[in-house]
XYZ file of C-alpha atoms in Angstrom:
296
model
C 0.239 -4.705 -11.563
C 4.282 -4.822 -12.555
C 4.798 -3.903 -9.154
C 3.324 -7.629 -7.810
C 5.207 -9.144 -9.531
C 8.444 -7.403 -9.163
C 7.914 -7.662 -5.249
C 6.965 -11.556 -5.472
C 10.342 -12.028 -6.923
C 11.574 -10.599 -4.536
C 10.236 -11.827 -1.831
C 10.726 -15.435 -3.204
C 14.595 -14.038 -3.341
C 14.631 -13.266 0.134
C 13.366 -16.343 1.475
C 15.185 -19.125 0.002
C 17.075 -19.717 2.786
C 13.891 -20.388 4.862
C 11.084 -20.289 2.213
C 8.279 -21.954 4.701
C 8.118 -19.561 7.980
C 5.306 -17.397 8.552
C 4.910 -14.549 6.753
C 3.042 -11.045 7.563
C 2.783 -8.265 5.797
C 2.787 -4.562 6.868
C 1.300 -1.997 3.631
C 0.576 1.456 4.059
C -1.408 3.191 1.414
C -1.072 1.882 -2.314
C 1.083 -0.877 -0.835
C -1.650 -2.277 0.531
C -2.765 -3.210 -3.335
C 0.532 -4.566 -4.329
C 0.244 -6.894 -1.468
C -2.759 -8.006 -2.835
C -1.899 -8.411 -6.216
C 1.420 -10.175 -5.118
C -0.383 -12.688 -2.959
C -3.413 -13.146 -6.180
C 0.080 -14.108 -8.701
C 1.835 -16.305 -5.829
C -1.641 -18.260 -5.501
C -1.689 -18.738 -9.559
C 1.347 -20.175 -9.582
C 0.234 -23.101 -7.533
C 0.500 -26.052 -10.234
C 3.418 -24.004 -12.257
C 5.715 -23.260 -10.080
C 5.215 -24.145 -6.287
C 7.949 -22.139 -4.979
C 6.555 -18.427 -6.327
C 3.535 -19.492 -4.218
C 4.736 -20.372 -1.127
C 4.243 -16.860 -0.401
C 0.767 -17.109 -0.650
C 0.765 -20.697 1.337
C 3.016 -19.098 4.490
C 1.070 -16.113 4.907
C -0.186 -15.723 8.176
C -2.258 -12.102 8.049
C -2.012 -8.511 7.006
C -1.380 -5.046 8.441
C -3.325 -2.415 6.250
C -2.611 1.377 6.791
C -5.151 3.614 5.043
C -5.447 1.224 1.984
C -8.061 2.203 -0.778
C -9.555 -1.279 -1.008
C -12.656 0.493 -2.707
C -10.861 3.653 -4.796
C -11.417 7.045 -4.524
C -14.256 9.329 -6.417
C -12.412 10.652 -9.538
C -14.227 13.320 -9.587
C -13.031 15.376 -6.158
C -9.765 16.365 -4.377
C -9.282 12.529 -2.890
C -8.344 11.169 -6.260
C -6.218 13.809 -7.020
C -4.302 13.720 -3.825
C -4.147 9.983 -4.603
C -2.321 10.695 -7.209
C 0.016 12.781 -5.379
C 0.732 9.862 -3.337
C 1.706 8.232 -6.153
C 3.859 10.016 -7.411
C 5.503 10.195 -3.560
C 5.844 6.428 -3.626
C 7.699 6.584 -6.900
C 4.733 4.601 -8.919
C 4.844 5.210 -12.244
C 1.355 7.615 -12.794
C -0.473 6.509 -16.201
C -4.259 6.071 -17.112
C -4.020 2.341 -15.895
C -3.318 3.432 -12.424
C -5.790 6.234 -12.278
C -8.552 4.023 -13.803
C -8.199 0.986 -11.071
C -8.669 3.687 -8.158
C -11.761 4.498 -9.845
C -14.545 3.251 -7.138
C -16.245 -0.556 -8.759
C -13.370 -0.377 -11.158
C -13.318 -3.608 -12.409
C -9.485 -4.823 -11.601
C -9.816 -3.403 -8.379
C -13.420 -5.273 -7.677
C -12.209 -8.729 -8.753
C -8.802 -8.030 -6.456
C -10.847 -7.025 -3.477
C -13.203 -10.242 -4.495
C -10.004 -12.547 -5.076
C -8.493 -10.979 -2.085
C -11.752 -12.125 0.236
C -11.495 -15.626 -1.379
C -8.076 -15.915 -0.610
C -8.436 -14.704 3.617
C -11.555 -17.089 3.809
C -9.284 -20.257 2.436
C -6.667 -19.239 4.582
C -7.956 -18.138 7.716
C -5.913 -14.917 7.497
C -6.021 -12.625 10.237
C -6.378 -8.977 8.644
C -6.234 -5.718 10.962
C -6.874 -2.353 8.661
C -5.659 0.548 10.542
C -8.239 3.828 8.989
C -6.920 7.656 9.456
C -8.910 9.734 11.645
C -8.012 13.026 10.617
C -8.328 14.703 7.766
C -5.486 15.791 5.024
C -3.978 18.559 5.620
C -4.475 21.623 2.415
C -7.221 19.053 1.795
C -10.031 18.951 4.629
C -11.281 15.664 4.209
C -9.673 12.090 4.105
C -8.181 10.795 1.691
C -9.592 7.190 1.959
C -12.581 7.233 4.015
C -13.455 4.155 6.123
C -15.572 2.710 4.139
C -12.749 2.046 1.471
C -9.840 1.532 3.741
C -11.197 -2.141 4.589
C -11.856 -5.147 3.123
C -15.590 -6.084 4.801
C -14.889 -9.065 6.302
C -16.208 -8.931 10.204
C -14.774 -12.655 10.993
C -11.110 -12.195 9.755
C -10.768 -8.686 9.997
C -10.489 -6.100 12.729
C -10.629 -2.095 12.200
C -9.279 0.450 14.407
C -8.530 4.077 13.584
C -4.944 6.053 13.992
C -5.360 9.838 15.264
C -3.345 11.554 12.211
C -3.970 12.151 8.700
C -3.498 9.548 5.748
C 0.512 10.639 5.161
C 1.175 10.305 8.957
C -0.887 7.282 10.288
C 2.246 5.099 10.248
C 4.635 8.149 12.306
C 4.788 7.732 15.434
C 6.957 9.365 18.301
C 8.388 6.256 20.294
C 7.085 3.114 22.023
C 4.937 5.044 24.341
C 3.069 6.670 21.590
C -0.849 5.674 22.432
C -1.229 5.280 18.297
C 2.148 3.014 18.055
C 0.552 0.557 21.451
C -2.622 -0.205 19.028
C -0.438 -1.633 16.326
C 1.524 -3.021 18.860
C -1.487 -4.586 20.306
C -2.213 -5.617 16.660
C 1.162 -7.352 16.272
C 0.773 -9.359 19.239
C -3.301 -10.850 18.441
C -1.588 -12.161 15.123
C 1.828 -13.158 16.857
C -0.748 -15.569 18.725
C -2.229 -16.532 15.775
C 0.750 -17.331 14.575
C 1.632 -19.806 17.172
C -1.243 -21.410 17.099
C -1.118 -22.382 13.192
C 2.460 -23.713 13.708
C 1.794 -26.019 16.442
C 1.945 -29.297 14.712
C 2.150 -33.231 15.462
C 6.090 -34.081 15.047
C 7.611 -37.501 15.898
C 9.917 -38.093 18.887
C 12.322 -40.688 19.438
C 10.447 -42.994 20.942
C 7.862 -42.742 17.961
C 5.481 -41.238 20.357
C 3.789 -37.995 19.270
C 3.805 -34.311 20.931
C 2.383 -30.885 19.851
C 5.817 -28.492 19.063
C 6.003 -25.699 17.220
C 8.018 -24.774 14.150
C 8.060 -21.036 15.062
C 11.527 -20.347 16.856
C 11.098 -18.052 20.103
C 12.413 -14.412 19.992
C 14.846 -15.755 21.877
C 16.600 -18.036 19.316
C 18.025 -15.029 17.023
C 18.712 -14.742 13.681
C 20.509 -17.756 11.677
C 24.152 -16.550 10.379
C 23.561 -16.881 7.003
C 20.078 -15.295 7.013
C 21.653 -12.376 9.311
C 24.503 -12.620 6.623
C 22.387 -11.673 3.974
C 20.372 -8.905 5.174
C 23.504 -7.322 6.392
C 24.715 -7.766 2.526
C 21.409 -5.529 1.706
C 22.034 -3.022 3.512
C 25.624 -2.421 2.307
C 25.692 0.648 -0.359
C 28.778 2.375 -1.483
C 30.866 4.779 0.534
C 28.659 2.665 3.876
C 32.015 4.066 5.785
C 32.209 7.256 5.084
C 29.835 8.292 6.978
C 31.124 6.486 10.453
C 34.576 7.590 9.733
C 33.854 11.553 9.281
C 31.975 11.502 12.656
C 33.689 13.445 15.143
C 34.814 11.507 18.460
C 32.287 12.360 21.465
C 33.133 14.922 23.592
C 34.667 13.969 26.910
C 31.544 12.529 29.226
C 29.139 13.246 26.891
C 27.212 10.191 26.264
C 28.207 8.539 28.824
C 24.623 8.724 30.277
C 23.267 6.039 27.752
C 24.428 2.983 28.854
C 22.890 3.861 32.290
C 19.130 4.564 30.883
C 16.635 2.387 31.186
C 15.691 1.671 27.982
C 19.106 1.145 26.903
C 19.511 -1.972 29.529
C 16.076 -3.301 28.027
C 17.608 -2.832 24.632
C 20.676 -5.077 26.298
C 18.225 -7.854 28.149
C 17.502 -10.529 25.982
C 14.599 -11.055 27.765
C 13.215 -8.367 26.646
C 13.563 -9.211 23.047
C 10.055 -9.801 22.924
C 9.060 -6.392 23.711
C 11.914 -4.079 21.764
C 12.845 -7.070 19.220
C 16.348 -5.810 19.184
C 15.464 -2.219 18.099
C 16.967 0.672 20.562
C 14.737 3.704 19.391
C 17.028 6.826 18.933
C 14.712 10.091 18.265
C 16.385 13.567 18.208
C 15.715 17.286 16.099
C 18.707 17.304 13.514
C 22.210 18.270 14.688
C 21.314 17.012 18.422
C 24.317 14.244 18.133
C 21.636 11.051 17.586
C 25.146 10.013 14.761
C 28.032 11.026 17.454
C 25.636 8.877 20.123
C 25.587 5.977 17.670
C 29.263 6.099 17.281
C 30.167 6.695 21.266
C 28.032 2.882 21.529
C 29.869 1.297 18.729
């Protein structure tokens, strides 16, 4: 798949700064494939070029979200609504995409084999999240459970989200029941995470400890690493938008400062729990923009 490729590049781009910290990745859908095939090119390029596959040697796990491991039967309404969703996630549709999602289509057996290989070296911790409801205008799932996992009962864990295939990864807030599993998910490989990093370091007096080369939540972002996302984000006109808001009415807003979750948003002792996101969730025209300006 192009699309491995272009997203190990990438990645590899990203993390130059700090190529060697953990890495987890979060797919939904077809996503879940290009992680695959971007973690099957990072591996290859083991003896050639050892930086492209320090993404596969820093991986800690993976978050799947109704991922056709297995395809979908050409033949009925699933493949075509497949195809829908590929055209949604702005893949290019030709015969070489419709072929792999073919169920025991050869590229996507040896992926799924190379894929299994690749957890079992690695000790990877995978959760697959499977949709419990069916799609709507379809009446059936579009990747049943036996295709959206990977078959591996000692690295992987299942659990199913209550919504259809499109809306498995929505969710209405940090109270949502659905968002607390994945939550829940995070934190089993956050441990997991801590517990590969703990390693045997030096200390002055040439004694040895067990640290760990995972900075807490606590310790922030580095400048130039929180430099550079910042830098991403930027897109032309990023202004515009603040400076055409209209100034908040006169004690409007002044509630939000006082709510709870805005002074756990403001504890860093909390970090753990919000990780520096304040969750803002409103219909449109409800002043979620004005409210955003009023805090700036």
């Amino acid at each position: 798949m192009d699309h491995g490729g272009d997203f190990l590049c990438a990645l590899e781009d990203c993390r130059r700064l700090d190529p060697s910290r953990p890495l987890l990745f979060i797919a939904h859908s077809l996503g879940g494939l290009v992680v695959k095939e971007t973690l099957r090119q990072s591996q290859s390029y083991e003896q050639d070029q050892p930086s492209r596959a320090l993404i596969y040697s820093n991986t800690v796990g993976a978050i799947f979200f109704g991922t056709p491991h297995a395809g979908a039967d050409p033949l009925n309404a699933v493949h075509h609504c497949l195809i829908g969703l590929i055209k949604l996630l702005t893949f290019k549709v030709n015969d070489e995409i419709v072929k792999t999602l073919k169920p025991n289509a050869e590229r996507l057996v040896l992926l799924n084999e190379e894929f299994l290989k690749m957890t079992r070296a690695r000790n990877w911790r995978i959760h697959s999240f499977q949709e419990e409801l069916p799609q709507l205008g379809l009446g059936k799932k579009v990747v049943e459970d036996f295709s959206s996992r990977i078959n591996d009962r000692q690295h992987e864990r299942t659990t199913h989200i209550q919504a259809n295939h499109v809306d498995m990864c929505r969710f209405d807030g940090l109270g949502d029941p659905e968002f607390r599993k994945v939550q829940a998910a995070l934190r089993v490989l956050w441990d997991s995470v801590q517990e590969q990093s703990a390693v045997v370091t030096d200390t002055p007096n040439n004694h040895h400890s067990v640290g760990s080369v995972t900075p807490s939540p606590q310790a922030g972002i580095p400048p130039e690493q929180k430099r550079m996302i910042l830098e991403k984000l930027k897109f032309d006109a990023v202004e515009s938008r603040y400076l055409s808001l209209k100034v908040a009415q006169t004690r409007t807003c002044q509630w939000l400062p006082k709510s709870d979750a805005y002074k756990k948003w403001q504890d860093a002792t909390k970090l753990v729990d919000h990780h520096g996101f304040l969750w803002i969730k409103g219909k449109p025209g409800a002043g979620k923009s004005i409210m955003m300006k009023y805090d700036i």
